[in-house]
Coordinates of C-alpha atoms in Angstrom, one line a residue:
M1 CA 0.0 0.0 0.0
S2 CA 1.4 3.3 -0.8
I3 CA 2.2 5.9 1.8
T4 CA 1.1 9.5 0.7
V5 CA 2.2 12.2 3.0
L6 CA 1.1 16.0 3.0
G7 CA 3.9 18.3 4.3
I8 CA 3.0 21.8 5.7
E9 CA 5.7 24.6 6.3
S10 CA 4.9 27.7 8.1
S11 CA 7.9 28.5 10.0
C12 CA 8.7 32.0 8.8
D13 CA 7.4 33.9 5.8
D14 CA 6.6 31.2 3.2
T15 CA 3.5 29.2 3.3
S16 CA 4.2 26.0 1.5
A17 CA 2.5 22.4 1.0
A18 CA 3.7 19.4 -0.7
V19 CA 2.7 16.0 -1.4
I20 CA 5.1 12.9 -1.4
R21 CA 4.1 9.3 -2.4
D22 CA 6.4 6.4 -1.4
G23 CA 9.4 9.0 -1.2
V24 CA 8.7 10.6 -4.5
L25 CA 7.6 14.3 -4.9
L26 CA 4.3 14.7 -6.5
S27 CA 3.8 18.5 -5.8
N28 CA 5.5 21.4 -4.0
V29 CA 3.6 24.7 -3.8
I30 CA 5.1 27.9 -2.2
A31 CA 3.3 31.3 -1.5
S32 CA 6.0 34.0 -0.6
Q33 CA 5.1 37.1 1.3
D34 CA 6.2 40.5 -0.4
V35 CA 4.9 42.6 2.4
H36 CA 8.1 42.4 4.6
A37 CA 10.3 44.0 1.9
E38 CA 9.6 47.5 2.9
Y39 CA 10.4 46.8 6.4
G40 CA 13.7 45.5 5.7
G41 CA 13.1 42.1 7.4
V42 CA 10.2 39.7 8.4
V43 CA 7.6 41.3 10.7
P44 CA 6.2 38.2 12.7
E45 CA 2.6 39.6 13.1
L46 CA 2.4 40.2 9.4
A47 CA 3.8 36.9 8.5
S48 CA 1.3 34.9 10.6
R49 CA -1.7 36.9 9.1
A50 CA -0.5 36.0 5.7
H51 CA -0.1 32.2 6.4
Q52 CA -3.8 32.3 7.5
Q53 CA -4.7 33.7 4.4
N54 CA -2.5 31.5 2.2
I55 CA -2.7 28.0 3.9
V56 CA -6.0 26.7 2.6
P57 CA -5.4 27.8 -1.0
V58 CA -1.8 26.4 -1.0
V59 CA -2.8 23.1 0.4
D60 CA -5.7 22.8 -2.0
T61 CA -3.4 23.6 -4.9
A62 CA -0.8 21.0 -3.7
L63 CA -3.3 18.2 -3.6
K64 CA -4.6 19.2 -7.2
R65 CA -1.2 19.3 -8.6
A66 CA -0.4 16.0 -7.1
G67 CA -3.7 14.6 -8.6
I68 CA -4.9 13.2 -5.5
D69 CA -7.9 13.7 -3.1
R70 CA -7.5 14.6 0.5
H71 CA -8.8 11.2 1.4
D72 CA -5.8 9.6 -0.2
L73 CA -3.5 11.0 2.5
T74 CA -1.8 8.4 4.7
A75 CA -0.3 11.1 7.2
I76 CA 0.1 14.8 7.6
A77 CA 3.6 16.2 8.4
F78 CA 4.1 19.8 9.7
T79 CA 7.0 21.9 10.7
R80 CA 6.7 22.2 14.7
G81 CA 9.7 24.4 15.1
P82 CA 12.1 26.3 15.1
G83 CA 10.8 29.5 13.7
L84 CA 8.2 32.3 14.4
L85 CA 5.6 31.2 17.0
G86 CA 2.7 33.0 15.5
S87 CA 3.6 31.5 11.9
L88 CA 4.1 27.9 13.3
H89 CA 0.8 28.0 15.2
V90 CA -1.0 28.5 11.8
G91 CA 0.4 25.4 10.3
T92 CA 0.4 23.4 13.4
S93 CA -3.4 24.2 14.0
F94 CA -4.3 23.4 10.3
A95 CA -2.4 20.2 10.5
K96 CA -4.1 19.1 13.6
G97 CA -7.6 19.9 12.3
L98 CA -7.2 18.3 8.9
S99 CA -5.6 15.3 10.7
L100 CA -8.7 15.0 13.0
G101 CA -11.2 15.5 10.0
L102 CA -9.4 12.9 7.8
R103 CA -8.6 10.5 10.8
V104 CA -4.9 10.1 9.8
P105 CA -1.9 10.6 12.0
I106 CA 0.3 13.8 12.3
V107 CA 4.0 13.8 12.2
D108 CA 5.9 16.9 13.7
V109 CA 9.1 17.8 11.8
N110 CA 12.0 19.9 13.0
H111 CA 12.8 22.5 10.4
L112 CA 16.4 22.1 10.6
H113 CA 16.0 18.3 10.1
G114 CA 14.1 19.1 6.9
H115 CA 16.8 21.1 5.3
V116 CA 19.2 18.3 6.0
L117 CA 16.9 15.7 4.6
S118 CA 16.1 17.7 1.5
H119 CA 18.6 15.7 -0.3
F120 CA 16.4 12.6 0.0
I121 CA 13.5 14.3 -2.0
R122 CA 13.3 12.2 -5.2
R123 CA 11.5 13.5 -8.4
E124 CA 12.2 10.2 -10.1
E125 CA 12.4 6.7 -8.5
N126 CA 16.1 6.4 -9.3
D127 CA 17.3 9.8 -8.3
P128 CA 20.4 9.5 -6.2
V129 CA 20.4 10.2 -2.4
P130 CA 23.3 10.5 0.2
E131 CA 24.6 7.4 1.8
Y132 CA 25.1 7.6 5.6
P133 CA 27.1 8.8 7.2
F134 CA 27.5 12.3 5.6
L135 CA 28.4 15.8 6.6
C136 CA 25.9 18.7 6.1
L137 CA 26.9 22.3 5.9
L138 CA 23.5 23.9 7.0
V139 CA 23.7 27.7 6.2
S140 CA 20.9 30.0 6.2
G141 CA 19.6 33.4 7.8
G142 CA 19.4 31.9 11.3
N143 CA 21.8 29.1 11.3
S144 CA 25.3 28.1 10.3
Q145 CA 26.1 24.4 11.4
I146 CA 28.2 21.6 10.4
I147 CA 26.2 18.5 11.2
L148 CA 27.4 14.8 11.1
V149 CA 24.3 12.8 9.7
R150 CA 24.4 9.2 10.7
N151 CA 20.8 8.5 9.9
Y152 CA 17.6 10.5 9.3
N153 CA 17.1 10.6 13.3
D154 CA 20.6 10.6 14.2
M155 CA 22.3 13.8 13.7
E156 CA 25.2 15.5 15.7
I157 CA 26.0 19.3 15.5
L158 CA 29.7 19.4 15.2
G159 CA 29.9 23.3 15.2
R160 CA 27.5 26.1 15.0
T161 CA 27.7 30.0 14.8
I162 CA 28.3 31.7 18.2
D163 CA 26.9 34.8 17.1
D164 CA 25.1 35.8 13.7
A165 CA 24.5 33.2 10.9
A166 CA 26.1 33.4 7.5
G167 CA 22.7 34.6 6.0
E168 CA 22.5 37.3 8.5
A169 CA 25.9 38.5 7.6
F170 CA 24.9 38.8 4.0
D171 CA 21.6 40.5 4.6
K172 CA 22.9 42.8 7.1
C173 CA 25.9 44.1 5.0
A174 CA 23.6 44.2 1.9
K175 CA 21.2 46.6 3.9
V176 CA 24.1 48.8 4.8
M177 CA 24.9 49.0 1.1
G178 CA 21.4 50.1 0.4
L179 CA 20.3 46.9 -1.3
P180 CA 16.8 45.4 -0.9
Y181 CA 15.9 42.7 1.5
P182 CA 16.6 40.0 1.3
G183 CA 20.1 41.1 0.5
G184 CA 21.8 37.7 0.1
P185 CA 20.5 37.2 -3.7
H186 CA 21.5 40.8 -4.5
I187 CA 24.9 40.2 -3.2
D188 CA 25.3 37.0 -5.2
R189 CA 24.4 38.9 -8.4
L190 CA 26.7 41.9 -7.7
A191 CA 29.7 39.4 -6.8
A192 CA 29.7 38.0 -10.3
E193 CA 30.6 41.5 -11.6
G194 CA 33.1 42.5 -9.0
D195 CA 36.9 41.8 -8.0
A196 CA 36.9 39.5 -5.0
S197 CA 40.4 40.4 -4.2
R198 CA 39.7 44.1 -4.0
F199 CA 38.9 44.3 -0.3
K200 CA 40.1 42.4 2.8
F201 CA 37.7 41.8 5.6
A202 CA 38.3 40.2 9.2
K203 CA 38.3 36.6 9.4
P204 CA 37.5 34.9 12.9
H205 CA 39.8 32.7 14.7
I206 CA 37.4 30.4 16.7
P207 CA 38.6 27.0 18.0
G208 CA 36.9 23.7 16.9
F209 CA 34.1 23.9 14.3
D210 CA 32.1 26.8 15.5
Y211 CA 31.4 29.9 13.3
S212 CA 31.4 33.5 14.0
F213 CA 30.5 36.3 11.8
S214 CA 30.1 39.4 13.8
G215 CA 33.7 40.6 13.3
L216 CA 33.4 40.3 9.6
K217 CA 30.2 42.5 9.9
T218 CA 32.2 45.2 11.9
S219 CA 35.1 45.0 9.4
F220 CA 32.9 45.5 6.5
L221 CA 31.1 48.4 8.0
Y222 CA 34.2 50.2 8.8
T223 CA 35.4 49.9 5.2
L224 CA 32.3 51.9 4.1
R225 CA 32.9 54.7 6.5
D226 CA 34.5 58.0 6.2
N227 CA 34.9 59.9 9.4
L228 CA 32.7 57.5 11.1
K229 CA 29.8 58.1 8.7
L230 CA 28.8 56.0 5.9
D231 CA 30.0 57.2 2.6
P232 CA 27.3 56.7 -0.1
E233 CA 29.5 57.8 -3.0
F234 CA 32.2 55.2 -2.0
I235 CA 29.5 52.5 -1.6
E236 CA 28.0 53.3 -5.0
K237 CA 31.4 53.4 -6.9
N238 CA 32.5 49.9 -5.3
R239 CA 29.4 48.2 -4.8
A240 CA 30.4 45.1 -7.0
D241 CA 34.0 44.7 -5.6
L242 CA 32.5 45.1 -2.0
A243 CA 29.9 42.3 -2.8
A244 CA 32.4 40.1 -4.4
S245 CA 35.0 40.4 -1.5
L246 CA 32.2 40.0 1.2
Q247 CA 31.0 36.8 -0.5
K248 CA 34.5 35.3 -0.8
T249 CA 35.3 36.1 2.8
I250 CA 32.1 34.3 3.9
I251 CA 32.8 31.2 1.7
D252 CA 36.3 31.0 2.9
I253 CA 35.1 31.0 6.6
L254 CA 32.4 28.4 5.9
M255 CA 34.8 26.3 3.8
D256 CA 37.7 26.3 6.3
K257 CA 35.5 24.8 9.0
L258 CA 34.0 22.3 6.7
D259 CA 37.4 21.3 5.6
K260 CA 38.5 20.6 9.2
A261 CA 35.4 18.5 9.9
V262 CA 35.9 16.4 6.7
R263 CA 39.7 15.7 7.7
Q264 CA 38.6 14.8 11.3
T265 CA 35.6 12.6 10.7
G266 CA 36.9 11.0 7.4
V267 CA 33.4 11.2 6.0
R268 CA 33.3 10.9 2.1
T269 CA 30.0 12.6 1.3
V270 CA 29.3 16.3 1.8
A271 CA 26.0 18.2 1.4
I272 CA 24.8 21.6 1.7
G273 CA 21.5 23.0 2.9
G274 CA 19.5 26.0 3.8
G275 CA 18.8 29.5 2.2
V276 CA 22.5 30.4 1.7
S277 CA 23.1 27.1 0.0
A278 CA 21.3 28.9 -3.0
N279 CA 24.4 31.2 -3.2
S280 CA 26.3 30.5 -6.4
G281 CA 29.6 31.1 -4.9
V282 CA 28.8 28.7 -1.9
R283 CA 27.6 26.0 -4.5
D284 CA 30.6 26.3 -6.6
A285 CA 33.1 26.3 -3.7
V286 CA 31.5 23.1 -2.2
E287 CA 31.4 21.4 -5.5
Q288 CA 35.1 22.3 -6.5
Y289 CA 36.2 21.4 -3.0
C290 CA 34.7 17.8 -3.3
A291 CA 36.1 17.4 -6.6
R292 CA 39.6 18.1 -5.5
R293 CA 39.3 15.9 -2.4
G294 CA 37.5 13.0 -4.4
L295 CA 34.5 13.3 -2.3
T296 CA 30.7 13.1 -3.2
A297 CA 28.9 16.4 -3.2
F298 CA 25.2 16.8 -2.8
I299 CA 24.0 20.3 -4.0
P300 CA 20.3 20.6 -3.8
P301 CA 18.1 22.2 -6.4
R302 CA 17.6 25.9 -5.5
V303 CA 13.9 25.3 -5.0
F304 CA 14.6 23.0 -2.1
T305 CA 17.2 25.5 -0.5
T306 CA 14.6 27.9 0.9
D307 CA 11.7 27.0 3.2
N308 CA 9.6 24.5 1.5
A309 CA 7.0 21.8 2.5
A310 CA 8.8 19.0 0.2
M311 CA 11.6 18.7 2.9
V312 CA 8.9 18.7 5.6
A313 CA 6.9 15.8 3.7
I314 CA 10.2 13.7 3.1
A315 CA 11.2 14.1 6.9
G316 CA 7.6 13.2 7.8
Y317 CA 7.6 10.3 5.6
Y318 CA 10.7 8.7 7.3
K319 CA 9.1 9.3 10.7
Y320 CA 5.8 7.8 9.6
L321 CA 7.7 4.6 8.7
D322 CA 9.1 4.4 12.1
R323 CA 5.5 5.1 13.4
D324 CA 6.7 8.0 15.0
F325 CA 3.6 10.1 15.4
C326 CA 2.9 13.5 17.0
R327 CA 0.4 14.0 20.1
Y328 CA -2.4 16.4 19.6
D329 CA -1.4 18.4 22.6
S330 CA 2.1 19.0 21.3
V331 CA 2.7 22.8 20.7
P332 CA 5.2 24.8 18.4
Y333 CA 8.6 25.7 19.6
A334 CA 10.6 28.9 18.7
R335 CA 14.1 27.5 19.2
T336 CA 15.8 24.2 19.3
T337 CA 19.0 22.2 18.5
I338 CA 19.3 19.2 16.1

């Protein structure tokens, strides 16, 4: 009998629903929220209101694109956390209500687990997936982690950021440069036009596998100043070179610790995940690094790098196989570790 899982993702500002049958993706629908751009960041209250408006049509569209009826569902998976509590409550409440109405179990998914397991989303039966164990460089707006993945439910964080994440460094530096939110994609676009050797920014010296990006941001800010004030003319004239140099520095910081983890663990497969894994420079750096070292690299399609329900559905699928269901009195959580 086939196992058909509906995934629901509402941890931040994207409302998403996806359907997976026996591990193969049938549909993945994402509704983004443009309202936050004018504020330079996600406004939690506006995000939760938009989720309430979007979740019914998004789920309905996902079922229709998958070519199934809601009564065909075997289970419903939803993001329980971490994320914005108001946004998570929308997805959690909807999943519980639909589960009770259809009399199928619900499965709660850790958002970070979803990003790691996005590499197991198959569009075709024979699509390759990582073999355990593998290392995952998880990089997003809120997380920068190196994770040793022994199984879908056995993950160990080897290193994490001790302050800002890589995505925050991209976005905050982009904001200082006058670029729209989210700034990461604009930095990526400009970096392709600039000279990455033009500027030198501070790199942290943190022991172990942990990351730090606060010193880089401070170094970047002082480069843009003239007499302790931002110099708009300097920024405008050097925007592409600044973007290229910033991107190279962040990538160097990420890859230095990843290389250290590969050497210490001896793992032969490396994957990346999270929103920053959509960055062209990061993708190229990981691919080239693995090619030089004879490692197997898993670079996700860009549609699976940002918040999406396909990763929730696949994580829920594996939990369903283990009969690891969620209680109806379970509540969302804002923060967690792997």
